[in-house]
Short mmCIF file of C-alpha atoms and ligand atoms in Angstrom, two decimals:
data_model
loop_
_atom_site.label_atom_id
_atom_site.label_comp_id
_atom_site.label_asym_id
_atom_site.label_seq_id
_atom_site.Cartn_x
_atom_site.Cartn_y
_atom_site.Cartn_z
CA MET A 1 23.98 -10.85 -54.37
CA ALA A 2 21.73 -9.12 -56.16
CA MET A 3 18.89 -9.29 -54.16
CA LYS A 4 21.18 -8.53 -51.01
CA LYS A 5 21.97 -4.96 -52.92
CA GLU A 6 18.16 -4.57 -52.96
CA GLU A 7 17.42 -5.56 -49.65
CA ASN A 8 20.60 -2.82 -48.69
CA SER A 9 18.89 -0.01 -50.84
CA LYS A 10 15.59 -0.67 -49.64
CA MET A 11 16.59 -0.16 -45.91
CA GLU A 12 18.96 2.82 -46.60
CA GLU A 13 15.47 4.31 -48.12
CA ILE A 14 13.32 3.74 -45.27
CA ILE A 15 16.03 5.08 -42.65
CA SER A 16 16.48 8.13 -45.32
CA LEU A 17 12.73 8.61 -45.30
CA THR A 18 12.37 8.32 -42.06
CA LYS A 19 14.31 10.65 -40.61
CA ARG A 20 13.70 13.50 -43.87
CA ARG A 21 10.28 13.17 -43.13
CA GLY A 22 10.46 13.10 -38.93
CA PHE A 23 9.70 9.81 -37.85
CA VAL A 24 13.08 8.81 -36.43
CA TYR A 25 16.75 10.42 -35.91
CA GLN A 26 20.18 8.77 -34.66
CA GLY A 27 20.37 9.23 -30.70
CA SER A 28 23.18 12.04 -29.45
CA GLU A 29 23.30 12.56 -33.90
CA ILE A 30 24.90 15.97 -33.36
CA TYR A 31 27.73 14.29 -31.37
CA GLY A 32 28.50 11.50 -33.67
CA GLY A 33 25.81 8.47 -32.15
CA LEU A 34 25.73 6.18 -29.83
CA ALA A 35 25.43 2.83 -31.16
CA GLY A 36 21.62 1.16 -30.32
CA THR A 37 19.88 4.01 -29.32
CA TRP A 38 17.64 5.96 -31.67
CA ASP A 39 15.68 9.07 -31.36
CA TYR A 40 11.87 9.59 -32.30
CA GLY A 41 10.26 12.31 -33.61
CA PRO A 42 6.48 13.94 -34.12
CA TYR A 43 5.21 11.25 -36.65
CA GLY A 44 7.22 8.34 -35.34
CA VAL A 45 6.06 9.18 -31.91
CA ALA A 46 2.72 9.29 -33.28
CA LEU A 47 2.93 6.05 -35.48
CA ARG A 48 4.03 4.24 -32.20
CA ASN A 49 1.29 5.79 -29.55
CA ASN A 50 -1.51 4.72 -32.81
CA ILE A 51 0.81 1.09 -32.07
CA LYS A 52 -0.18 0.96 -28.26
CA SER A 53 -3.23 1.73 -28.33
CA LEU A 54 -3.96 -0.26 -30.35
CA TRP A 55 -2.31 -2.60 -28.46
CA TRP A 56 -3.39 -2.04 -25.11
CA LYS A 57 -7.38 -1.81 -26.50
CA LYS A 58 -7.17 -5.27 -27.79
CA PHE A 59 -5.41 -6.82 -25.09
CA VAL A 60 -6.57 -4.68 -21.84
CA THR A 61 -10.00 -2.34 -22.39
CA ASP A 62 -11.47 -5.14 -24.69
CA ARG A 63 -10.64 -7.67 -21.88
CA GLU A 64 -12.39 -7.99 -18.49
CA ASP A 65 -9.19 -10.39 -17.56
CA MET A 66 -6.40 -7.99 -18.01
CA TYR A 67 -5.17 -5.52 -15.36
CA GLY A 68 -2.78 -2.55 -16.68
CA LEU A 69 0.55 -2.15 -14.69
CA ASP A 70 3.67 0.33 -15.37
CA ALA A 71 6.01 -0.90 -12.61
CA ALA A 72 9.13 1.44 -12.47
CA ILE A 73 12.42 0.24 -14.31
CA LEU A 74 14.85 0.43 -11.51
CA MET A 75 14.04 -2.86 -9.50
CA ASN A 76 15.88 -4.25 -5.90
CA GLN A 77 18.42 -5.82 -7.34
CA ASN A 78 17.14 -9.38 -5.63
CA VAL A 79 14.31 -9.80 -8.65
CA TRP A 80 17.27 -10.53 -11.20
CA LYS A 81 18.74 -12.98 -8.37
CA ALA A 82 15.66 -14.52 -7.75
CA SER A 83 14.35 -14.48 -11.28
CA GLY A 84 17.70 -15.60 -13.16
CA HIS A 85 18.82 -13.18 -15.16
CA VAL A 86 22.24 -12.31 -12.95
CA SER A 87 23.51 -15.86 -13.64
CA GLY A 88 21.75 -16.61 -17.02
CA PHE A 89 20.29 -13.53 -18.81
CA ALA A 90 24.19 -13.63 -21.30
CA ASP A 91 24.69 -13.91 -25.25
CA PRO A 92 27.25 -15.99 -26.89
CA LEU A 93 30.70 -13.73 -27.41
CA VAL A 94 33.88 -14.38 -29.31
CA GLU A 95 36.53 -11.59 -29.59
CA ASP A 96 38.76 -11.38 -32.24
CA LEU A 97 42.51 -12.10 -31.07
CA LYS A 98 44.60 -9.69 -32.76
CA THR A 99 42.41 -6.53 -33.13
CA LYS A 100 40.06 -6.72 -29.51
CA LYS A 101 37.15 -6.02 -31.56
CA ARG A 102 34.03 -8.37 -29.69
CA TYR A 103 31.18 -9.88 -31.69
CA ARG A 104 28.00 -12.17 -31.60
CA ALA A 105 30.03 -15.55 -32.06
CA ASP A 106 25.94 -16.93 -33.13
CA HIS A 107 25.95 -14.15 -35.38
CA LEU A 108 29.72 -14.44 -37.25
CA LEU A 109 28.47 -18.16 -37.62
CA GLU A 110 25.84 -17.29 -39.37
CA GLN A 111 27.33 -14.96 -41.82
CA ALA A 112 30.01 -18.14 -42.49
CA GLY A 113 26.69 -20.10 -43.84
CA PHE A 114 26.36 -22.73 -40.46
CA GLU A 115 22.71 -23.41 -38.75
CA VAL A 116 22.63 -21.98 -35.83
CA LYS A 117 19.62 -22.37 -34.47
CA GLY A 118 19.77 -24.48 -31.48
CA LEU A 119 23.35 -24.57 -30.89
CA LYS A 120 24.82 -24.22 -27.09
CA PRO A 121 28.05 -21.83 -26.59
CA GLU A 122 30.36 -24.89 -26.11
CA GLN A 123 28.74 -26.12 -29.55
CA MET A 124 29.42 -22.79 -31.63
CA ASP A 125 32.94 -22.73 -29.54
CA ALA A 126 33.77 -25.89 -31.17
CA LEU A 127 32.71 -25.53 -34.67
CA ILE A 128 34.58 -21.67 -35.25
CA LYS A 129 38.02 -23.91 -33.96
CA GLU A 130 36.63 -27.00 -36.53
CA LYS A 131 36.04 -24.19 -39.63
CA LEU A 132 38.58 -22.01 -38.55
CA VAL A 133 36.08 -19.47 -38.58
CA LYS A 134 37.22 -15.63 -38.66
CA SER A 135 36.55 -12.17 -37.34
CA PRO A 136 35.23 -9.71 -40.24
CA ASP A 137 39.09 -8.70 -40.52
CA GLY A 138 40.37 -12.05 -41.02
CA ASN A 139 42.10 -12.77 -37.98
CA PRO A 140 41.65 -15.51 -35.82
CA LEU A 141 38.96 -15.66 -32.97
CA GLY A 142 38.98 -16.62 -29.29
CA GLU A 143 36.72 -18.85 -26.73
CA VAL A 144 32.98 -18.28 -27.29
CA ARG A 145 32.43 -16.61 -23.74
CA GLN A 146 28.68 -16.02 -22.05
CA PHE A 147 28.42 -12.17 -22.01
CA ASN A 148 25.78 -10.78 -19.63
CA MET A 149 22.90 -8.46 -21.43
CA MET A 150 21.82 -5.87 -18.38
CA PHE A 151 23.42 -2.43 -18.17
CA LYS A 152 24.20 -2.34 -14.09
CA THR A 153 24.44 0.68 -11.96
CA TYR A 154 24.21 1.68 -8.56
CA ILE A 155 21.37 3.35 -6.70
CA GLY A 156 22.17 6.67 -4.22
CA ALA A 157 25.46 8.02 -3.43
CA GLN A 158 27.75 4.84 -2.65
CA GLN A 159 28.56 2.46 -5.26
CA SER A 160 29.38 -1.00 -3.64
CA ASP A 161 27.59 -4.22 -3.73
CA ASP A 162 24.52 -3.30 -1.98
CA SER A 163 23.65 -0.49 -3.44
CA ILE A 164 23.73 -2.67 -7.41
CA SER A 165 20.64 -2.32 -9.28
CA TYR A 166 20.01 -2.53 -13.17
CA LEU A 167 17.92 -1.21 -15.68
CA ARG A 168 15.77 -3.38 -16.54
CA PRO A 169 16.16 -6.06 -19.76
CA GLU A 170 12.12 -6.66 -19.53
CA THR A 171 8.84 -5.06 -18.59
CA ALA A 172 8.16 -8.97 -16.96
CA GLN A 173 9.19 -8.93 -13.95
CA GLY A 174 7.51 -5.95 -12.62
CA MET A 175 4.79 -7.27 -13.32
CA PHE A 176 5.46 -10.84 -11.48
CA VAL A 177 7.10 -8.93 -8.33
CA ASN A 178 3.74 -6.89 -8.77
CA PHE A 179 1.25 -10.32 -8.84
CA LYS A 180 0.59 -9.86 -4.73
CA ASN A 181 -0.99 -6.54 -5.15
CA ILE A 182 -2.90 -7.64 -7.91
CA ARG A 183 -4.39 -10.52 -5.97
CA ASP A 184 -4.30 -8.68 -2.80
CA SER A 185 -6.10 -5.35 -3.98
CA PHE A 186 -8.85 -7.29 -6.76
CA SER A 187 -9.07 -10.77 -6.21
CA PRO A 188 -9.11 -11.91 -9.66
CA LYS A 189 -10.63 -15.60 -10.40
CA LEU A 190 -7.66 -17.36 -13.34
CA PRO A 191 -7.23 -17.36 -15.85
CA PHE A 192 -6.28 -13.28 -15.51
CA GLY A 193 -3.07 -11.41 -16.83
CA LEU A 194 -1.32 -8.68 -16.10
CA ALA A 195 0.16 -6.06 -18.99
CA GLN A 196 2.12 -3.20 -19.21
CA ILE A 197 3.72 -0.88 -21.51
CA GLY A 198 7.19 0.19 -20.67
CA LYS A 199 11.30 0.96 -21.84
CA ALA A 200 13.88 -2.08 -21.71
CA PHE A 201 17.86 -1.61 -22.03
CA ARG A 202 19.73 -4.45 -22.55
CA ASN A 203 23.48 -4.32 -23.86
CA GLU A 204 23.09 -6.06 -26.98
CA ILE A 205 27.06 -6.90 -27.79
CA ALA A 206 25.66 -5.50 -31.80
CA PRO A 207 22.97 -3.26 -32.23
CA ARG A 208 22.09 -3.64 -35.90
CA ASP A 209 19.80 -3.14 -38.39
CA PHE A 210 18.37 0.48 -37.83
CA ILE A 211 15.87 0.12 -34.89
CA PHE A 212 15.38 -3.60 -35.33
CA ARG A 213 18.46 -4.73 -32.67
CA LEU A 214 18.40 -1.22 -29.81
CA ARG A 215 20.08 -1.36 -26.61
CA GLU A 216 17.35 0.49 -25.12
CA PHE A 217 13.49 -0.41 -26.92
CA GLU A 218 9.78 -0.68 -25.42
CA GLN A 219 7.86 -3.98 -24.96
CA MET A 220 4.49 -4.33 -24.28
CA GLU A 221 4.00 -7.86 -22.52
CA ILE A 222 1.71 -9.90 -20.81
CA GLU A 223 1.79 -12.15 -17.77
CA TYR A 224 -1.45 -14.04 -18.43
CA PHE A 225 -2.12 -16.80 -15.05
CA VAL A 226 -3.90 -19.98 -15.57
CA ASN A 227 -4.77 -23.15 -13.44
CA PRO A 228 -1.49 -25.68 -15.01
CA ALA A 229 -4.05 -27.95 -16.26
CA GLU A 230 -4.89 -25.06 -19.38
CA TRP A 231 -1.30 -23.31 -20.67
CA ARG A 232 -1.94 -25.24 -23.88
CA GLN A 233 -5.19 -24.09 -24.67
CA GLN A 234 -4.56 -20.41 -23.78
CA PHE A 235 -0.87 -21.00 -25.23
CA ASP A 236 -2.37 -21.83 -28.58
CA ALA A 237 -5.53 -19.08 -27.78
CA PHE A 238 -2.62 -16.41 -27.35
CA TYR A 239 -1.09 -16.78 -30.60
CA ALA A 240 -4.03 -16.31 -32.16
CA GLU A 241 -5.33 -12.89 -30.76
CA GLN A 242 -1.09 -12.07 -31.64
CA TYR A 243 -1.03 -13.04 -35.39
CA SER A 244 -4.96 -11.47 -36.10
CA PHE A 245 -2.65 -7.90 -33.43
CA LEU A 246 -0.42 -7.68 -36.79
CA THR A 247 -3.06 -8.39 -39.96
CA ASP A 248 -6.19 -7.51 -38.17
CA SER A 249 -4.90 -4.39 -35.46
CA LEU A 250 -1.61 -2.98 -37.91
CA GLY A 251 -2.99 -4.32 -41.19
CA LEU A 252 0.57 -6.30 -41.92
CA ASN A 253 0.76 -8.52 -44.20
CA PRO A 254 -0.11 -11.99 -43.89
CA SER A 255 2.62 -13.67 -46.32
CA LYS A 256 5.37 -12.04 -44.67
CA ILE A 257 4.30 -13.79 -40.92
CA HIS A 258 6.20 -16.64 -39.90
CA LYS A 259 5.51 -18.97 -36.82
CA VAL A 260 8.37 -20.39 -35.71
CA GLU A 261 8.46 -23.26 -32.90
CA VAL A 262 11.87 -22.63 -30.86
CA PRO A 263 14.21 -24.87 -30.18
CA ASP A 264 14.45 -26.23 -26.38
CA ALA A 265 18.47 -24.80 -26.53
CA ASP A 266 17.72 -21.39 -28.17
CA ARG A 267 15.12 -20.94 -25.64
CA ALA A 268 14.98 -18.65 -22.89
CA HIS A 269 15.91 -19.73 -19.19
CA TYR A 270 12.29 -19.41 -18.28
CA SER A 271 10.47 -20.88 -20.50
CA LYS A 272 9.29 -24.47 -21.18
CA HIS A 273 7.50 -24.08 -24.55
CA SER A 274 8.13 -20.88 -27.27
CA VAL A 275 6.87 -20.16 -30.17
CA ASP A 276 8.89 -17.39 -32.12
CA THR A 277 6.39 -14.63 -34.61
CA GLU A 278 8.78 -14.10 -37.37
CA PHE A 279 8.72 -11.65 -39.97
CA ASP A 280 10.01 -11.24 -43.66
CA PHE A 281 12.00 -7.19 -43.03
CA PRO A 282 14.21 -5.85 -45.72
CA PHE A 283 17.03 -8.08 -44.24
CA GLY A 284 15.15 -11.39 -43.55
CA GLN A 285 13.23 -12.89 -41.75
CA LYS A 286 13.68 -12.19 -38.05
CA GLU A 287 11.83 -12.45 -34.99
CA LEU A 288 9.24 -10.01 -34.22
CA LEU A 289 7.35 -10.94 -31.43
CA GLY A 290 8.04 -13.97 -28.78
CA LEU A 291 5.28 -16.37 -26.61
CA ALA A 292 6.33 -18.52 -24.04
CA TYR A 293 5.46 -20.80 -21.07
CA ARG A 294 7.03 -19.97 -18.59
CA THR A 295 5.27 -22.45 -16.11
CA ASP A 296 5.05 -21.61 -12.21
CA PHE A 297 9.24 -20.39 -12.68
CA ASP A 298 9.07 -16.48 -11.83
CA LEU A 299 6.14 -16.97 -9.24
CA LYS A 300 7.98 -20.07 -7.29
CA ALA A 301 11.18 -18.14 -7.84
CA HIS A 302 10.37 -14.85 -6.38
CA SER A 303 8.21 -17.03 -3.41
CA GLU A 304 11.19 -18.56 -1.97
CA ALA A 305 13.66 -15.38 -2.50
CA SER A 306 11.79 -13.50 -1.01
CA LYS A 307 9.11 -14.93 1.81
CA VAL A 308 6.47 -14.10 0.71
CA ASP A 309 3.80 -16.27 -0.52
CA LEU A 310 2.58 -15.44 -4.09
CA SER A 311 0.24 -18.82 -4.69
CA TYR A 312 -3.26 -18.77 -5.29
CA PHE A 313 -6.46 -20.61 -3.73
CA ASP A 314 -8.60 -21.81 -6.28
CA GLU A 315 -12.24 -21.70 -5.02
CA GLU A 316 -13.62 -24.12 -7.46
CA THR A 317 -10.71 -27.36 -6.71
CA LYS A 318 -10.27 -25.92 -3.21
CA GLU A 319 -6.72 -26.82 -4.13
CA ARG A 320 -3.35 -24.04 -3.20
CA TYR A 321 -1.35 -23.52 -5.90
CA PHE A 322 1.22 -21.49 -8.15
CA PRO A 323 -0.99 -20.82 -10.80
CA HIS A 324 1.48 -21.60 -14.18
CA CYS A 325 2.02 -18.55 -16.64
CA ILE A 326 2.34 -17.73 -20.38
CA GLU A 327 3.75 -14.83 -21.69
CA PRO A 328 2.60 -12.96 -24.95
CA THR A 329 5.80 -10.57 -25.77
CA PHE A 330 5.78 -7.64 -28.00
CA GLY A 331 8.29 -5.36 -29.08
CA VAL A 332 7.32 -1.73 -30.41
CA ASP A 333 10.47 -0.30 -32.37
CA ARG A 334 9.79 -3.94 -33.98
CA LEU A 335 6.64 -4.23 -34.37
CA MET A 336 7.10 -0.33 -36.04
CA LEU A 337 9.94 -1.60 -38.26
CA ALA A 338 7.24 -4.09 -39.69
CA VAL A 339 4.65 -1.15 -40.36
CA LEU A 340 6.70 1.24 -42.07
CA SER A 341 8.64 -1.78 -43.99
CA ASP A 342 5.96 -3.29 -45.08
CA ALA A 343 4.75 0.25 -45.63
CA TYR A 344 6.95 1.48 -48.19
CA THR A 345 6.20 1.51 -51.75
CA GLU A 346 7.75 3.15 -54.94
CA ASP A 347 4.95 3.47 -57.91
CA GLU A 348 5.06 5.81 -61.33
CA LEU A 349 2.51 7.88 -60.03
CA GLY A 350 5.08 10.83 -59.37
CA GLY A 351 4.20 12.59 -62.70
CA GLU A 352 6.60 12.95 -65.13
CA GLY A 353 8.14 9.34 -65.40
CA GLU A 354 9.46 9.72 -62.13
CA LYS A 355 9.09 7.77 -59.26
CA ARG A 356 7.16 7.55 -56.27
CA VAL A 357 7.32 6.82 -53.14
CA TYR A 358 4.85 6.30 -50.42
CA LEU A 359 3.86 4.85 -47.03
CA LYS A 360 1.08 2.40 -47.38
CA PHE A 361 0.24 1.92 -43.71
CA SER A 362 -3.83 1.05 -42.56
CA PRO A 363 -5.44 3.87 -41.66
CA LYS A 364 -5.67 2.89 -38.30
CA VAL A 365 -1.61 3.57 -37.23
CA ALA A 366 -0.87 6.46 -40.09
CA PRO A 367 0.29 9.09 -37.80
CA VAL A 368 -1.97 11.42 -40.21
CA LYS A 369 -4.99 10.25 -41.32
CA VAL A 370 -6.02 13.76 -43.67
CA ALA A 371 -4.13 16.18 -44.96
CA VAL A 372 -6.39 19.79 -45.44
CA PHE A 373 -5.16 22.52 -48.27
CA PRO A 374 -5.90 25.46 -50.23
CA LEU A 375 -4.67 25.44 -53.44
CA LEU A 376 -3.19 28.50 -53.25
CA LYS A 377 -1.33 29.83 -50.13
CA ASN A 378 -1.84 33.46 -51.39
CA LYS A 379 -5.51 33.79 -51.69
CA PRO A 380 -7.12 34.56 -48.64
CA LEU A 381 -10.48 33.49 -48.84
CA LEU A 382 -9.22 29.76 -50.04
CA VAL A 383 -7.35 29.87 -46.44
CA GLU A 384 -9.86 30.94 -45.13
CA LYS A 385 -12.64 28.60 -46.43
CA ALA A 386 -9.81 25.46 -45.97
CA ARG A 387 -9.06 26.24 -42.04
CA GLU A 388 -13.04 26.38 -41.46
CA VAL A 389 -12.96 22.84 -42.94
CA TYR A 390 -9.82 21.69 -41.54
CA GLN A 391 -11.46 22.89 -37.51
CA MET A 392 -14.73 20.77 -38.69
CA ILE A 393 -13.04 17.56 -39.74
CA ARG A 394 -10.89 17.68 -36.45
CA LYS A 395 -13.93 17.64 -34.34
CA GLU A 396 -14.53 14.62 -35.46
CA ILE A 397 -10.72 13.08 -36.96
CA PRO A 398 -8.51 14.82 -34.57
CA ALA A 399 -5.26 13.13 -36.38
CA THR A 400 -5.78 15.83 -39.00
CA MET A 401 -3.73 18.00 -40.38
CA PHE A 402 -3.79 21.71 -42.01
CA ASP A 403 -1.15 22.21 -44.83
CA ASP A 404 -0.50 25.32 -46.99
CA ASN A 405 3.72 24.80 -47.70
CA GLY A 406 5.39 24.50 -51.12
CA ASN A 407 2.81 24.24 -53.62
CA ILE A 408 -0.18 21.29 -54.11
CA GLY A 409 2.48 19.11 -55.79
CA LYS A 410 4.79 19.25 -53.00
CA ARG A 411 2.06 18.70 -50.29
CA TYR A 412 0.91 15.99 -52.11
CA ARG A 413 4.64 14.18 -51.80
CA ARG A 414 4.73 15.00 -48.58
CA GLN A 415 1.24 13.51 -47.50
CA ASP A 416 2.34 10.87 -49.40
CA GLU A 417 5.83 10.16 -47.57
CA ILE A 418 4.51 10.12 -44.83
CA GLY A 419 1.37 7.67 -45.26
CA THR A 420 -1.68 10.04 -45.22
CA PRO A 421 -4.33 8.25 -46.23
CA PHE A 422 -6.61 11.04 -47.60
CA CYS A 423 -5.79 14.69 -48.72
CA VAL A 424 -8.92 17.58 -48.99
CA THR A 425 -8.54 20.35 -50.59
CA ILE A 426 -10.28 23.85 -51.18
CA ASP A 427 -9.77 25.38 -54.95
CA PHE A 428 -12.18 28.25 -56.64
CA ASP A 429 -14.83 25.83 -57.31
CA THR A 430 -15.35 25.36 -53.48
CA ILE A 431 -16.07 29.08 -53.60
CA GLU A 432 -17.70 29.86 -55.91
CA LYS A 433 -19.70 27.21 -57.34
CA ASP A 434 -21.04 24.34 -55.86
CA ASN A 435 -18.85 24.29 -51.67
CA THR A 436 -17.30 20.93 -52.59
CA VAL A 437 -13.77 19.80 -52.41
CA THR A 438 -11.73 17.81 -54.12
CA LEU A 439 -10.36 14.44 -52.05
CA ARG A 440 -7.90 12.63 -53.30
CA ASP A 441 -6.83 9.16 -52.41
CA ARG A 442 -3.33 8.55 -51.57
CA ASP A 443 -2.49 5.32 -52.85
CA THR A 444 -4.57 5.34 -56.42
CA GLY A 445 -4.17 8.78 -56.73
CA LYS A 446 -8.10 8.87 -57.50
CA GLN A 447 -9.82 12.42 -57.15
CA GLU A 448 -12.96 13.17 -56.82
CA ARG A 449 -15.61 15.95 -55.29
CA VAL A 450 -17.82 15.43 -52.21
CA ALA A 451 -20.48 18.35 -50.59
CA ILE A 452 -18.26 19.81 -47.82
CA GLY A 453 -21.71 18.86 -45.29
CA ASP A 454 -21.02 15.15 -46.68
CA ILE A 455 -16.98 15.30 -45.83
CA THR A 456 -16.49 14.07 -42.66
CA LEU A 457 -18.97 11.64 -42.35
CA HIS A 458 -17.16 10.81 -45.87
CA LEU A 459 -14.17 10.44 -44.45
CA LYS A 460 -14.76 8.38 -41.38
CA GLU A 461 -16.61 5.90 -43.48
CA LYS A 462 -13.53 5.16 -45.26
CA LEU A 463 -10.75 5.63 -42.44
CA LEU A 464 -12.75 2.85 -41.41
CA LYS A 465 -12.16 0.22 -43.75
N1 GAP B 1 9.87 -11.01 -21.24
C1 GAP B 1 9.99 -11.64 -22.81
C2 GAP B 1 10.99 -11.52 -23.66
O1 GAP B 1 11.51 -10.10 -23.18
P1 GAP B 1 13.02 -11.74 -25.87
O2 GAP B 1 12.29 -12.53 -26.76
O3 GAP B 1 13.99 -11.61 -25.27
O4 GAP B 1 11.32 -11.32 -24.48
C3 GAP B 1 10.51 -9.95 -26.55
O5 GAP B 1 11.33 -10.45 -25.77
C4 GAP B 1 10.81 -8.93 -27.71
O6 GAP B 1 10.95 -7.79 -27.73
C5 GAP B 1 11.38 -9.42 -28.70
O7 GAP B 1 10.00 -10.49 -29.42
C6 GAP B 1 11.39 -7.94 -29.54
O8 GAP B 1 10.16 -7.97 -30.45
C7 GAP B 1 11.53 -7.06 -28.52
N2 GAP B 1 12.46 -6.72 -28.23
C8 GAP B 1 14.16 -8.06 -27.49
N3 GAP B 1 15.14 -7.58 -27.79
C9 GAP B 1 14.93 -6.49 -28.38
C10 GAP B 1 16.42 -5.94 -28.36
N4 GAP B 1 17.44 -5.34 -28.40
N5 GAP B 1 16.20 -4.07 -29.94
C11 GAP B 1 14.83 -3.78 -29.95
N6 GAP B 1 13.78 -5.26 -30.00
C12 GAP B 1 14.02 -5.93 -28.58
#
């Protein structure tokens, strides 16, 4: 129980810090919020952009076999019929018979201490009945039903069955329906992949855990097409790439990352084999990323439904077939939460027995890499010199900021809280003595004097470590 309290308080501290320092705000806050939506402030945007550009570089720019895409969010409803989402993209829903409040059946069973991995909705229903599981308000529960999570909307001025569309619940389908375009424009040879970053929407029954389970979120997905004989080899290679993205690109702690084989009953309708990567979030070990072997399910389904041939002619084997698909999928918001919660650190460096809170970001993801200050803001000579040094560093390290708000102690505290790895202070010695500045390290609090002529190179070397 004590552990639970600690976990909750860590989440509360993270939520409060990210709001106070301009990372994450509640969606529609001044109207009381909108469940399952959050807005990202300046440092949140910078952190997300860093995560997204590290991903794009690793999986698209640095490879020769990937094609970038940005498909529309709204798609023809037939896409979602053919993909199986209209009939099968659902979560198990159960209703409190007295209050009429609705819950995820698997969540209620988990909270009541039952193992739900691998259970089908009818098995959940039987378990609820057999064990007399109640709602959080202590009332009996109704039948477990399947609830489709797609947000439905209408296109144009007429509201009819023909004008139905959906906000996409995954970015993946935009890539399958563009398979032919890429094939025709670029004539790629297998194996090759399409990659896309974009918003996805799910009408989650129970959005929760801050930015973990959202109704509007962002995905980074790859549909990688292979000869079916090679699927296992490519699947394993992508698992290794996903892992190295988390540890090498984002700097996440390897001991918090877990590989979990998804049981048959929990796999999405299109997948023949799935491996999730779970992460130790403050509220427990939960799914961070997915990897699925989608076989030829989607290309075949879209070929049949659209009557457009999405097969591939293999020049080497002289065969025509539907390529099989390996899908590594990443959630930007969950990655952001993993990075934030892993970086959240408290130590005793606050001075006078006070605790210090800081975000121990890897320099690659830190929204601000370097902050430059004049020791005092009312001394024009110091300010002028500090601005000069700031402009000089910024040319080489764009994520550098100038800060002269409040006293130096407050500035250090603020920079620690937004996770800035290095602070550079211009003081009287800089001007009167030796043209050196103070360089402070976020993690150790240690300071060293560095000549202005060497500071940019020195910082670049440190940021690369
Ligand atoms: N195209 C495959 C697909 O969408 P998924 O496991 O349903 O697979 C992929 O979702 C990833 O998207 C998840 O691993 C997670 O990171 C993210 N994700 C899914 N639902 C989410 C939600 N409601 N809120 C935030 N992120 C979500």
